[in-house]
Coordinates of C-alpha atoms in Angstrom, one line a residue:
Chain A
X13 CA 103.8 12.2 180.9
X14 CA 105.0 9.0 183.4
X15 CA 103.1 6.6 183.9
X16 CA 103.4 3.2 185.4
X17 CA 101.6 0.3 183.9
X18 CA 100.3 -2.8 184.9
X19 CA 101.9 -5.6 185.2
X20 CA 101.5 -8.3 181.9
X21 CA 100.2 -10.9 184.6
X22 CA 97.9 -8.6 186.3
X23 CA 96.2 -8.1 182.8
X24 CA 96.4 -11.7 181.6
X25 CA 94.7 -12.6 184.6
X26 CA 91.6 -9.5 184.3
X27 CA 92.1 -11.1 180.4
X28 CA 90.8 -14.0 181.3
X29 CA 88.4 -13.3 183.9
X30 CA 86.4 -11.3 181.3
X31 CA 86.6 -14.1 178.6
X32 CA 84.6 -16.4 181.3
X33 CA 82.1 -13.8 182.3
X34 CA 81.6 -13.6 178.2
X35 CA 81.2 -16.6 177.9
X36 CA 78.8 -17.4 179.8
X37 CA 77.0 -14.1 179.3
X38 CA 77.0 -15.1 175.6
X39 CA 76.7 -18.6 175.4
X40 CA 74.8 -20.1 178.8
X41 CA 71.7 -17.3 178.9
X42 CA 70.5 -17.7 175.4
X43 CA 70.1 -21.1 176.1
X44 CA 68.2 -20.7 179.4
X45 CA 65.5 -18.9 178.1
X46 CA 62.0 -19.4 176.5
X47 CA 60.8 -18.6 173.1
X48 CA 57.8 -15.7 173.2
X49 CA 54.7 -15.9 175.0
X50 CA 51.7 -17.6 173.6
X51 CA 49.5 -15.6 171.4
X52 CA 46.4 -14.6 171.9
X53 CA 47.2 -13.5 175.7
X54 CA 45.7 -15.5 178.0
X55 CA 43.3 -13.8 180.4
X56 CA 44.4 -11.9 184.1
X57 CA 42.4 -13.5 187.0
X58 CA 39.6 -10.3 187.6
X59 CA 40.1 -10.8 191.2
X60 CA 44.0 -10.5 190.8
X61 CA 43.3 -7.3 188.3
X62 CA 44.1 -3.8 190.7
X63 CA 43.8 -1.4 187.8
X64 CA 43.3 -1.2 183.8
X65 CA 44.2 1.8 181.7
X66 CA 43.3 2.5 178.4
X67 CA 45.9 5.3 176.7
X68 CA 44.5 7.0 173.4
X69 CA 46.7 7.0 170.6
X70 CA 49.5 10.3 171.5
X71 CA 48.6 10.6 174.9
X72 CA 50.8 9.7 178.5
X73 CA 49.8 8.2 181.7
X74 CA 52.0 7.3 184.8
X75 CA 51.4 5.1 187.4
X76 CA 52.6 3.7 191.1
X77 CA 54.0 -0.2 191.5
X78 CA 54.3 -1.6 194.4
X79 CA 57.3 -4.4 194.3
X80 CA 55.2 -7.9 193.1
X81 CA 52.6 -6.0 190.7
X82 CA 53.2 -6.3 187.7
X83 CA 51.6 -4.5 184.4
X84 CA 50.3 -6.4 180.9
X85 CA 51.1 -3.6 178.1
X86 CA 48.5 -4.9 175.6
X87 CA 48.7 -3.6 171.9
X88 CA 44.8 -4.0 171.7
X89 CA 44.0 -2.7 168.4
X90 CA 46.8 -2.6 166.4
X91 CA 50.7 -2.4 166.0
X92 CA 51.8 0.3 168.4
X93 CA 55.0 1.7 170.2
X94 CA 55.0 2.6 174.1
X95 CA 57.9 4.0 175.5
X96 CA 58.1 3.8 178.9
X97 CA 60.5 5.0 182.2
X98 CA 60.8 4.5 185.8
X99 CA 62.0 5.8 188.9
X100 CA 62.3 4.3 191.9
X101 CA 59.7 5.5 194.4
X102 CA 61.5 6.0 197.6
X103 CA 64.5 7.2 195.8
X104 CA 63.7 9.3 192.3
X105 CA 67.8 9.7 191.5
X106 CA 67.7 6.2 191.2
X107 CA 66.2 5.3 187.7
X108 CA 65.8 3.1 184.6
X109 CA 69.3 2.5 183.3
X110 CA 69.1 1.0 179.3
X111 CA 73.0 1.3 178.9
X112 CA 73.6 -0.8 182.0
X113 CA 70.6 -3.0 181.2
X114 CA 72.1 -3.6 177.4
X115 CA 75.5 -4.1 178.4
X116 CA 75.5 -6.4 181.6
X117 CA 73.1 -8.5 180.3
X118 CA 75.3 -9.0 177.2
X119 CA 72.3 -8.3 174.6
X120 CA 70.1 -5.0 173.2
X121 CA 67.7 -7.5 172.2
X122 CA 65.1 -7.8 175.6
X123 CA 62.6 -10.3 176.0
X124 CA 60.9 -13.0 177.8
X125 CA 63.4 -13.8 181.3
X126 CA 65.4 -11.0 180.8
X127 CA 65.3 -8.3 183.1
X128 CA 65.6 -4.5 183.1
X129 CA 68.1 -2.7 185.6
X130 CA 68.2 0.6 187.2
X131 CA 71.5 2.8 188.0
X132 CA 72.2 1.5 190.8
X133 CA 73.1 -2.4 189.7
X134 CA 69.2 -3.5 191.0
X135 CA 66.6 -4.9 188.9
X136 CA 63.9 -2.8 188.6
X137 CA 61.2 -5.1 186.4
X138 CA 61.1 -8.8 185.1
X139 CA 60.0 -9.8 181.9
X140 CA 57.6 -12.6 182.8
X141 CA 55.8 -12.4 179.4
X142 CA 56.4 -11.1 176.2
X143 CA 54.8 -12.4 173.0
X144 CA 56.9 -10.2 170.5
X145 CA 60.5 -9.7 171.7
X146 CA 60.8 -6.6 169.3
X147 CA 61.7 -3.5 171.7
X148 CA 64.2 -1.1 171.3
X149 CA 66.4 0.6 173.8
X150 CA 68.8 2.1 171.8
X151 CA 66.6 5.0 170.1
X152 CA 64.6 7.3 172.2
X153 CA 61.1 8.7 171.5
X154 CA 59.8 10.8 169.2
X155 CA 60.1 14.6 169.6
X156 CA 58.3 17.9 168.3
X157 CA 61.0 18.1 165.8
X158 CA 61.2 14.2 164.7
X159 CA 57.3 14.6 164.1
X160 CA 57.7 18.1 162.8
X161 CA 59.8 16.1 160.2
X162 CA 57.6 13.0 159.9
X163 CA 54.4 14.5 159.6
X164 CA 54.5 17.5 158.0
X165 CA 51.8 20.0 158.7
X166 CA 49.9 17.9 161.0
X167 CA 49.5 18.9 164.5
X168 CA 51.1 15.7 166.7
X169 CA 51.6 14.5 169.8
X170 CA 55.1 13.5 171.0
X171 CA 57.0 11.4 173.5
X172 CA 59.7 14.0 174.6
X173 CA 56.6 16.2 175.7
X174 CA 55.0 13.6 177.0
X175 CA 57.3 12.0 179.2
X176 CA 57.8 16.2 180.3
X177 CA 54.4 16.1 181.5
X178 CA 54.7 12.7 183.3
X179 CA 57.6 13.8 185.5
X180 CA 57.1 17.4 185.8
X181 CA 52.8 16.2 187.2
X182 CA 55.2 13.6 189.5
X183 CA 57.0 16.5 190.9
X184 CA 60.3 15.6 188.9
X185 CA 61.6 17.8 186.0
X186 CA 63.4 18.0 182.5
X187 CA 66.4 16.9 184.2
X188 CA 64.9 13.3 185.8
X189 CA 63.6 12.3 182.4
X190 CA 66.5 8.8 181.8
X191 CA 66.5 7.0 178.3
X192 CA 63.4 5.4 177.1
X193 CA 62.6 1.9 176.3
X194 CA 60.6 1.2 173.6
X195 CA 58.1 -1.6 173.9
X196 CA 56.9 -3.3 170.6
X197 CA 59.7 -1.4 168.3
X198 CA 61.3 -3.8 166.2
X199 CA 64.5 -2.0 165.7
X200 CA 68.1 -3.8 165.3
X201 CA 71.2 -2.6 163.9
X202 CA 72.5 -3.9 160.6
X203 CA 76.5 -4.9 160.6
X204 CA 77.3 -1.9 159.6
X205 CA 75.7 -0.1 162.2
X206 CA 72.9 1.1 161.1
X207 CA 69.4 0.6 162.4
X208 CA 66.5 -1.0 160.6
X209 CA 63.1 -1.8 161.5
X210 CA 61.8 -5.1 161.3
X211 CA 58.4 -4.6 161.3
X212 CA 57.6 -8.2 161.1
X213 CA 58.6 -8.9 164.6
X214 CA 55.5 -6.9 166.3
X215 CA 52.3 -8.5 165.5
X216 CA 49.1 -6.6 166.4
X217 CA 47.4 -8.3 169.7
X218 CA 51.6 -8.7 171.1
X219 CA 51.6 -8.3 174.6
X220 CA 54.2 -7.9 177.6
X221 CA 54.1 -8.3 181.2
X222 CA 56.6 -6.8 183.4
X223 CA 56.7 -7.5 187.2
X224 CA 58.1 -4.9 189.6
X225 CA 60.9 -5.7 191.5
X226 CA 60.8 -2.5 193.3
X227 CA 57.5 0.2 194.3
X228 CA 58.2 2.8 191.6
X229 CA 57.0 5.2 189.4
X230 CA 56.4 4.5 185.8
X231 CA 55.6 6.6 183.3
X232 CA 54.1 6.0 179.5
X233 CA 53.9 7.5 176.5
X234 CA 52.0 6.2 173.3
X235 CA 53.2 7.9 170.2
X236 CA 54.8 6.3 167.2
X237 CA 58.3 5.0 167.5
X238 CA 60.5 7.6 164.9
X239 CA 61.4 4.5 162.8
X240 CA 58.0 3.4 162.6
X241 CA 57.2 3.3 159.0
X242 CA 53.9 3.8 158.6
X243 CA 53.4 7.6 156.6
X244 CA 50.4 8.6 158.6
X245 CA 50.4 9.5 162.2
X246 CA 47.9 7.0 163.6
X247 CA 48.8 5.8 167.2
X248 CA 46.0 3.2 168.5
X249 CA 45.1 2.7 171.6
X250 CA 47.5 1.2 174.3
X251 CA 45.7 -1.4 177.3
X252 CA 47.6 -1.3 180.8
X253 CA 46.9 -3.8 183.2
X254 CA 47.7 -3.7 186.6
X255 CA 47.8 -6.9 188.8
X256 CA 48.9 -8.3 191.7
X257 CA 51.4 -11.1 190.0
X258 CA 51.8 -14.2 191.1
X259 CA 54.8 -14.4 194.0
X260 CA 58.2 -15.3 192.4
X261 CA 58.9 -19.2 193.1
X262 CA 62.6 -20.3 194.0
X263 CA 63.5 -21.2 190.8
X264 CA 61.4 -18.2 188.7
X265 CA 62.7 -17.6 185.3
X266 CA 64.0 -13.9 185.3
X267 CA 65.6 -14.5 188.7
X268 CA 67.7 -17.3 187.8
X269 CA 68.2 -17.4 184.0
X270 CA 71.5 -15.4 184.1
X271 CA 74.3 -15.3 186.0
X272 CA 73.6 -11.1 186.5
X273 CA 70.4 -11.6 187.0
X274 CA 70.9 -13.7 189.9
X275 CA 73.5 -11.2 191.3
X276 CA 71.0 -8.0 190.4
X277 CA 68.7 -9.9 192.6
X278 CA 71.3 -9.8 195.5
X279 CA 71.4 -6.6 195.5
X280 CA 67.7 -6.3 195.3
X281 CA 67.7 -8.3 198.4
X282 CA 70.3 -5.7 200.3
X283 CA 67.8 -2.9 199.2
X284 CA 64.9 -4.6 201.2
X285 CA 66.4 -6.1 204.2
Chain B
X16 CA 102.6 9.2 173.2
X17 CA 102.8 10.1 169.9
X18 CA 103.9 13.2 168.1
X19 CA 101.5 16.5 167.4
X20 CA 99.3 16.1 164.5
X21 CA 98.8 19.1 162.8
X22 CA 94.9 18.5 161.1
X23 CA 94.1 22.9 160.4
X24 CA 97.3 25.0 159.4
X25 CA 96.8 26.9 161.9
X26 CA 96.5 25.0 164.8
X27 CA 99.9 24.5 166.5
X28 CA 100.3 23.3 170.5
X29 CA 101.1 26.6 170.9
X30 CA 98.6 28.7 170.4
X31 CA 96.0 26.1 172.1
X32 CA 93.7 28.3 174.5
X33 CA 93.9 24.9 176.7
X34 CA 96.6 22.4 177.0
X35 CA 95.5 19.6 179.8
X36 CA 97.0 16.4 180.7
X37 CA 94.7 13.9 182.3
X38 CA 95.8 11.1 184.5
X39 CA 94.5 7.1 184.1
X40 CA 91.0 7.0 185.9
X41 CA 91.2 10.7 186.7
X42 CA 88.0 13.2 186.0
X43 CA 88.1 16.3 184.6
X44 CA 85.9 19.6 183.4
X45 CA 86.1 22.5 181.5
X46 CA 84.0 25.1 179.4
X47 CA 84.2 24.6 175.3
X48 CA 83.0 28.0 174.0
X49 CA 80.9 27.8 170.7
X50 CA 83.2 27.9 168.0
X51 CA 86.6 26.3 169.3
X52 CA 87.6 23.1 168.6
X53 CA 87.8 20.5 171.4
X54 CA 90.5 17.5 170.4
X55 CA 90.7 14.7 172.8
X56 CA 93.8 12.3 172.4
X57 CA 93.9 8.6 173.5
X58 CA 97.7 9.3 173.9
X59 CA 99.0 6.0 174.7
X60 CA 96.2 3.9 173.1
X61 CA 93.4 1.5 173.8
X62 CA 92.2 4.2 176.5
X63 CA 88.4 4.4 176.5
X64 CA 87.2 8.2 177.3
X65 CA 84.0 8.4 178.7
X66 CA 82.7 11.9 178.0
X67 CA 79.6 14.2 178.6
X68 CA 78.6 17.6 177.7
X69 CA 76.0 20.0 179.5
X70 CA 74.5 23.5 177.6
X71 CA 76.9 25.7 179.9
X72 CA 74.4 28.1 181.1
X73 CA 71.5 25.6 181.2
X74 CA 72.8 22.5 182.8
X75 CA 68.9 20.8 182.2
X76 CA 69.9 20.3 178.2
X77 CA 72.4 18.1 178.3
X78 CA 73.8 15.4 175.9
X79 CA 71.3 12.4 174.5
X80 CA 73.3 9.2 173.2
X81 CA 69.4 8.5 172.1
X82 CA 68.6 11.3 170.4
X83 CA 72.2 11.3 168.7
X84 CA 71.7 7.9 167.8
X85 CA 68.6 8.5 166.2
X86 CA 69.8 11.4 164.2
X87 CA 72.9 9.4 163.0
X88 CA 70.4 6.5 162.1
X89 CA 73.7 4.8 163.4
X90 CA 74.8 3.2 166.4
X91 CA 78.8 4.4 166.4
X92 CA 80.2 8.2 166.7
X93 CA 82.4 9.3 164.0
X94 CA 83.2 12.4 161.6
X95 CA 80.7 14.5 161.3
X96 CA 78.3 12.9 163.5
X97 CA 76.3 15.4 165.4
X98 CA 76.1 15.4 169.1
X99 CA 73.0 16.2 169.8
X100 CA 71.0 17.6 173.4
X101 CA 68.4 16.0 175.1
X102 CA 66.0 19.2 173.5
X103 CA 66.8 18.1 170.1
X104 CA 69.8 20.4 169.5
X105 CA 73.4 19.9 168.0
X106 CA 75.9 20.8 171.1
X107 CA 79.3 19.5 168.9
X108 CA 80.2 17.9 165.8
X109 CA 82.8 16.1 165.1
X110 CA 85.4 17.0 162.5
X111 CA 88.1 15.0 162.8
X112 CA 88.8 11.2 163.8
X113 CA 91.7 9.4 163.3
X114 CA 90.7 6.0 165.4
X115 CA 86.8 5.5 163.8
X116 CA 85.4 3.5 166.3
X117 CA 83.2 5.5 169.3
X118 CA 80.4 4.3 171.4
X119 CA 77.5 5.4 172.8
X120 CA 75.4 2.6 174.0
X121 CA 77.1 1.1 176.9
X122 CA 77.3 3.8 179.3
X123 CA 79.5 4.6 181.8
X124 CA 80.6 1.3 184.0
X125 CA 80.0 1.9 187.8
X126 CA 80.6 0.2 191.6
X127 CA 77.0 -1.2 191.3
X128 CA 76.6 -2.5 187.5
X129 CA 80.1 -4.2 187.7
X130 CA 78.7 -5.9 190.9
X131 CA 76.4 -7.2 188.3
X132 CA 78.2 -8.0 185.3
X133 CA 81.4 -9.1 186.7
X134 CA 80.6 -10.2 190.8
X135 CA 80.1 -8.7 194.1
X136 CA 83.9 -9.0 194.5
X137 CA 84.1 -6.1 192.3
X138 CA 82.5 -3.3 193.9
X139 CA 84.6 -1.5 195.7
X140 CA 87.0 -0.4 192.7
X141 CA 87.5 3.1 191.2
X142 CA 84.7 3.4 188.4
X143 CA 83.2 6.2 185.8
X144 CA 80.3 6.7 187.3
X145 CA 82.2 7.9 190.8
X146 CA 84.5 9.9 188.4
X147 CA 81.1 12.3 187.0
X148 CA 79.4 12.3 190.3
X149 CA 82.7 13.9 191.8
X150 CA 83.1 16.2 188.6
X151 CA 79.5 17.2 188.4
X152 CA 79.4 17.9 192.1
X153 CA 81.6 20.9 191.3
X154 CA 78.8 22.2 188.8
X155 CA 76.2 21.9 191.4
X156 CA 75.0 18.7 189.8
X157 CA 74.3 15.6 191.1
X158 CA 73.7 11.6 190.0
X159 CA 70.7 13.0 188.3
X160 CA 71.9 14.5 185.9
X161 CA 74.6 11.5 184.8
X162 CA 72.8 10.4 181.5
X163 CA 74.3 7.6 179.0
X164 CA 77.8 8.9 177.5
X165 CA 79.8 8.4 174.7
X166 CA 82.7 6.6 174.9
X167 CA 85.6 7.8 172.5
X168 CA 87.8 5.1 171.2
X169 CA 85.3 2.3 173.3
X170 CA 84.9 -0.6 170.9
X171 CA 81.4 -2.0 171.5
X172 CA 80.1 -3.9 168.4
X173 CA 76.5 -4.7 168.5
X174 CA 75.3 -7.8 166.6
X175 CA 72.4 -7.8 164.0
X176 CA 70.9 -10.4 166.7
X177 CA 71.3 -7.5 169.2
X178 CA 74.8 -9.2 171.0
X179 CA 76.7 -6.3 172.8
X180 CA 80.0 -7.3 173.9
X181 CA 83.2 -5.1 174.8
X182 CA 86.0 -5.9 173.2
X183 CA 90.1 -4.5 172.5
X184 CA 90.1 -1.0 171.5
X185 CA 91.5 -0.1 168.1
X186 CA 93.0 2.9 168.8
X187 CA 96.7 3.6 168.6
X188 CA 98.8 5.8 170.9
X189 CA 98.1 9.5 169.5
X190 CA 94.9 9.0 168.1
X191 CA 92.8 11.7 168.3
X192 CA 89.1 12.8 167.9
X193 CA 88.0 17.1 167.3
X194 CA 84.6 18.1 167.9
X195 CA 83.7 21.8 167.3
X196 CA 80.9 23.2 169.9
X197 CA 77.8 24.7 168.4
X198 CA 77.1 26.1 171.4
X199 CA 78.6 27.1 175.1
X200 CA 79.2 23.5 176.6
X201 CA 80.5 22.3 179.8
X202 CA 82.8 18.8 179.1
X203 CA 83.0 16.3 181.6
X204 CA 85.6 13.7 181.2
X205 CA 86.5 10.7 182.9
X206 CA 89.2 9.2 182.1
X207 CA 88.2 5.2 182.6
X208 CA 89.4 3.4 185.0
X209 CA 87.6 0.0 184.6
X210 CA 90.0 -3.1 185.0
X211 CA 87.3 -5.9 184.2
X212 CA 86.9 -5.6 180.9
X213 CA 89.1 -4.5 178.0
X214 CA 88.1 -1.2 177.0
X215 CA 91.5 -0.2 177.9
X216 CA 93.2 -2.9 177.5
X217 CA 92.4 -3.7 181.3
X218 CA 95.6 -0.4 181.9
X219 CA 94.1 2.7 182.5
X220 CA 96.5 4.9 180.4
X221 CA 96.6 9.2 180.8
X222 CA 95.2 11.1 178.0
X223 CA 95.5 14.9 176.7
X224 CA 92.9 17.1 176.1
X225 CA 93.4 20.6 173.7
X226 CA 91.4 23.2 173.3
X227 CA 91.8 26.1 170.2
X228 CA 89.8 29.2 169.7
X229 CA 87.3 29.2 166.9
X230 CA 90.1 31.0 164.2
X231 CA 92.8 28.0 164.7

């Protein structure tokens, strides 16, 4: 088998272009941004407030953003999970992308000025609040057989179902359903690669606020997270807020913090000229 | 390249039911029957494979780096780690691994997220993501239906703090990975061609794929 390789220079010279962009993804962002949001949440202005959902406990709900609404996910009554996925509504193929958003923002752990990314290298949402900083995009939903499993005997809701019903109702199917992000899952990966939940990172009453950056489709599903430890299958009640949000100012946090959040942005921009 | 390693008596190169040779930052496909072995090589090493399976005669179950995560309670791939479908069931296992480092969190890199992690002057270079849609397109599939991969022999450690970085591969020339298939699947491969960060040492290198029948 032949096969020509590059040239030592050509490689010392992608070498060290990588080594910046590391740095910088590693070193400059954490710096740039805030701690978590102020707890209790402060109030939406009513006349700024479009919609407000209340999900029960195992139960779904999608929705319809327009780019510069935004949505407060509010655990109102106690420590829940709410996975959540998006498409972009003039284009369904084009969809929340976890992998990407892990990897080019250097980090699994999202919160407050980070940003979430679709497929195609745009941003999708902004994370102008969050109180907790404990989500989860590395393990999926629940399923019938993860709860079959859990909660033996019981007859449960789950988020694979769920999110079936969310796309199929949007005129999507199985195959349009992308990874899920969990919101208020406290999961992170020991050293030796196992995951963990740290239960002490979600405190009932946490709160986040994402801002779309695109009009999408976004769908929910509010069933416990499969590491959640609780023993009982007890899913509270999940508030969504819809609200026009405030318009993004020149130097707004999630557009500037990061070097790829700045160039996600771009491309935004190329989408909506 | 590296010599044959012999890992069941009675599989030999010669009686593979598949022999193919894949080129750096070439795609490829093929049909695993349930029961044969599937052994992907990393012949000249630090080559990151970035790989996908599909239920062959239901291309809507397909594989879940989530659910396979979750059922590993483990972020890395190795033996006997199931791969599991996005309808909760095991497509492969894996039985062999000779390199013991496998990802399955960073995805597939592509024209538009290297614009974003590494600058716009990136774009227009060969990427994974190009390599599935062409290879799918034969199946009748389209960018829908490209879900988050595993990346064989990809080193992608993940810090307790949730820091992801790519860093050198481990794997030597002639290191190897078998995965028998638990059920009919269609493998796409795509043999990666990025050049920005060093998942393959920033030199796309050719690989070989083999395929036995379920009595080798």
């Amino acid at each position: 088998m032949m096969h020509l390789r590059r040239s030592p220079e050509e490689i010392a010279t992608n070498r060290a272009r990588y080594e910046e962009h590391q740095k910088k993804g590693l070193e400059f962002a954490p710096k740039a941004l805030p701690g978590p949001s102020v707890l209790p949440a402060p109030a939406i202005d009513a006349a700024s407030v479009i919609h407000q959902e209340t999900i029960p406990g195992g139960w779904y709900w999608s929705t319809k953003l327009q780019r510069g609404e935004a949505i407060r996910v509010d655990q109102a009554e106690g420590s829940s999970t709410v996975a959540l996925v998006a498409w972009n509504a003039a284009d369904t193929s084009e969809r929340i992308n976890l992998v990407d958003t892990a990897k080019v923002q250097w980090t699994t752990a999202l919160g407050k000025g980070r940003v979430i990314f679709s497929d195609m290298g745009r941003v999708m949402f902004s994370m102008i609040e969050d109180s907790s900083g404990a989500h989860d995009c590395l393990m999926g939903g629940s399923t019938a057989a993860s709860n079959a499993a859990k909660y033996p005997g019981e007859k449960t809701r789950n988020t694979r179902d769920n999110l079936i019903l969310v796309a199929v109702k949007l005129g999507l199917d199985r195959r349009d359903i992308p990874g899920i992000l969990n919101l208020f899952a406290p999961v992170r990966l020991a050293e030796a690669g196992g995951f963990g939940w740290q239960g002490k990172r979600s405190n009932s009453g946490d709160y986040a606020e994402l801002r779309a950056e695109m009009d999408m489709l976004v769908g929910f599903s509010n069933c416990p997270h499969p590491l959640d430890p609780d023993p009982a299958y007890q899913p509270k009640p999940i508030v969504i807020t819809r609200y026009k949000a405030a318009a993004p100012t020149k130097d707004d946090l999630c557009r500037t913090a990061t070097a790829e959040a700045v160039r996600g942005f771009e491309n935004n921009a190329l989408m909506q000229a | 390249m590296s010599d044959f390693i012999q890992t069941s008596p009675a599989r030999s190169l010669q009686n593979a039911a598949q022999d193919h040779f894949i080129a750096a930052e070439a795609p490829w496909s093929g049909i695993v029957r349930k029961g044969q072995t599937i052994r992907i090589e990393d012949s000249f090493g630090q080559q990151a494979i970035d790989t996908l399976f599909y239920r062959a005669d239901d291309f809507s179950e397909r594989y879940s780096n989530q659910d396979t995560m979750r059922m590993q309670g483990a972020a890395y791939i190795g033996i006997g780690t199931k791969i599991m479908s996005n309808e909760g069931n095991v497509m492969l296992t894996m039985t062999a691994d000779s390199c013991g480092r496998h990802d399955t969190s960073a995805g597939a890199c592509s024209c538009e997220s290297n614009t974003v992690r590494f600058g716009h002057g990136t774009k227009y270079l060969h990427a994974c993501r190009d390599n599935f849609v062409l290879e799918v397109s034969k199946h009748g599939m389209g960018k829908r239906d490209i879900v988050p991969n595993i990346n064989f022999f990809m080193n992608v450690p993940i810090k307790p703090n949730g820091e992801m970085t790519i860093v050198d591969g481990i794997s030597a020339p002639g290191d190897y990975v078998e995965l028998v298939a638990e059920m009919d699947v269609l493998c796409v491969i795509s043999n990666c061609p990025q050049i920005n960060n060093p998942c393959n040492g920033f030199d796309p290198t050719p690989i070989r794929v083999l395929i036995w029948g379920g009595e080798a």
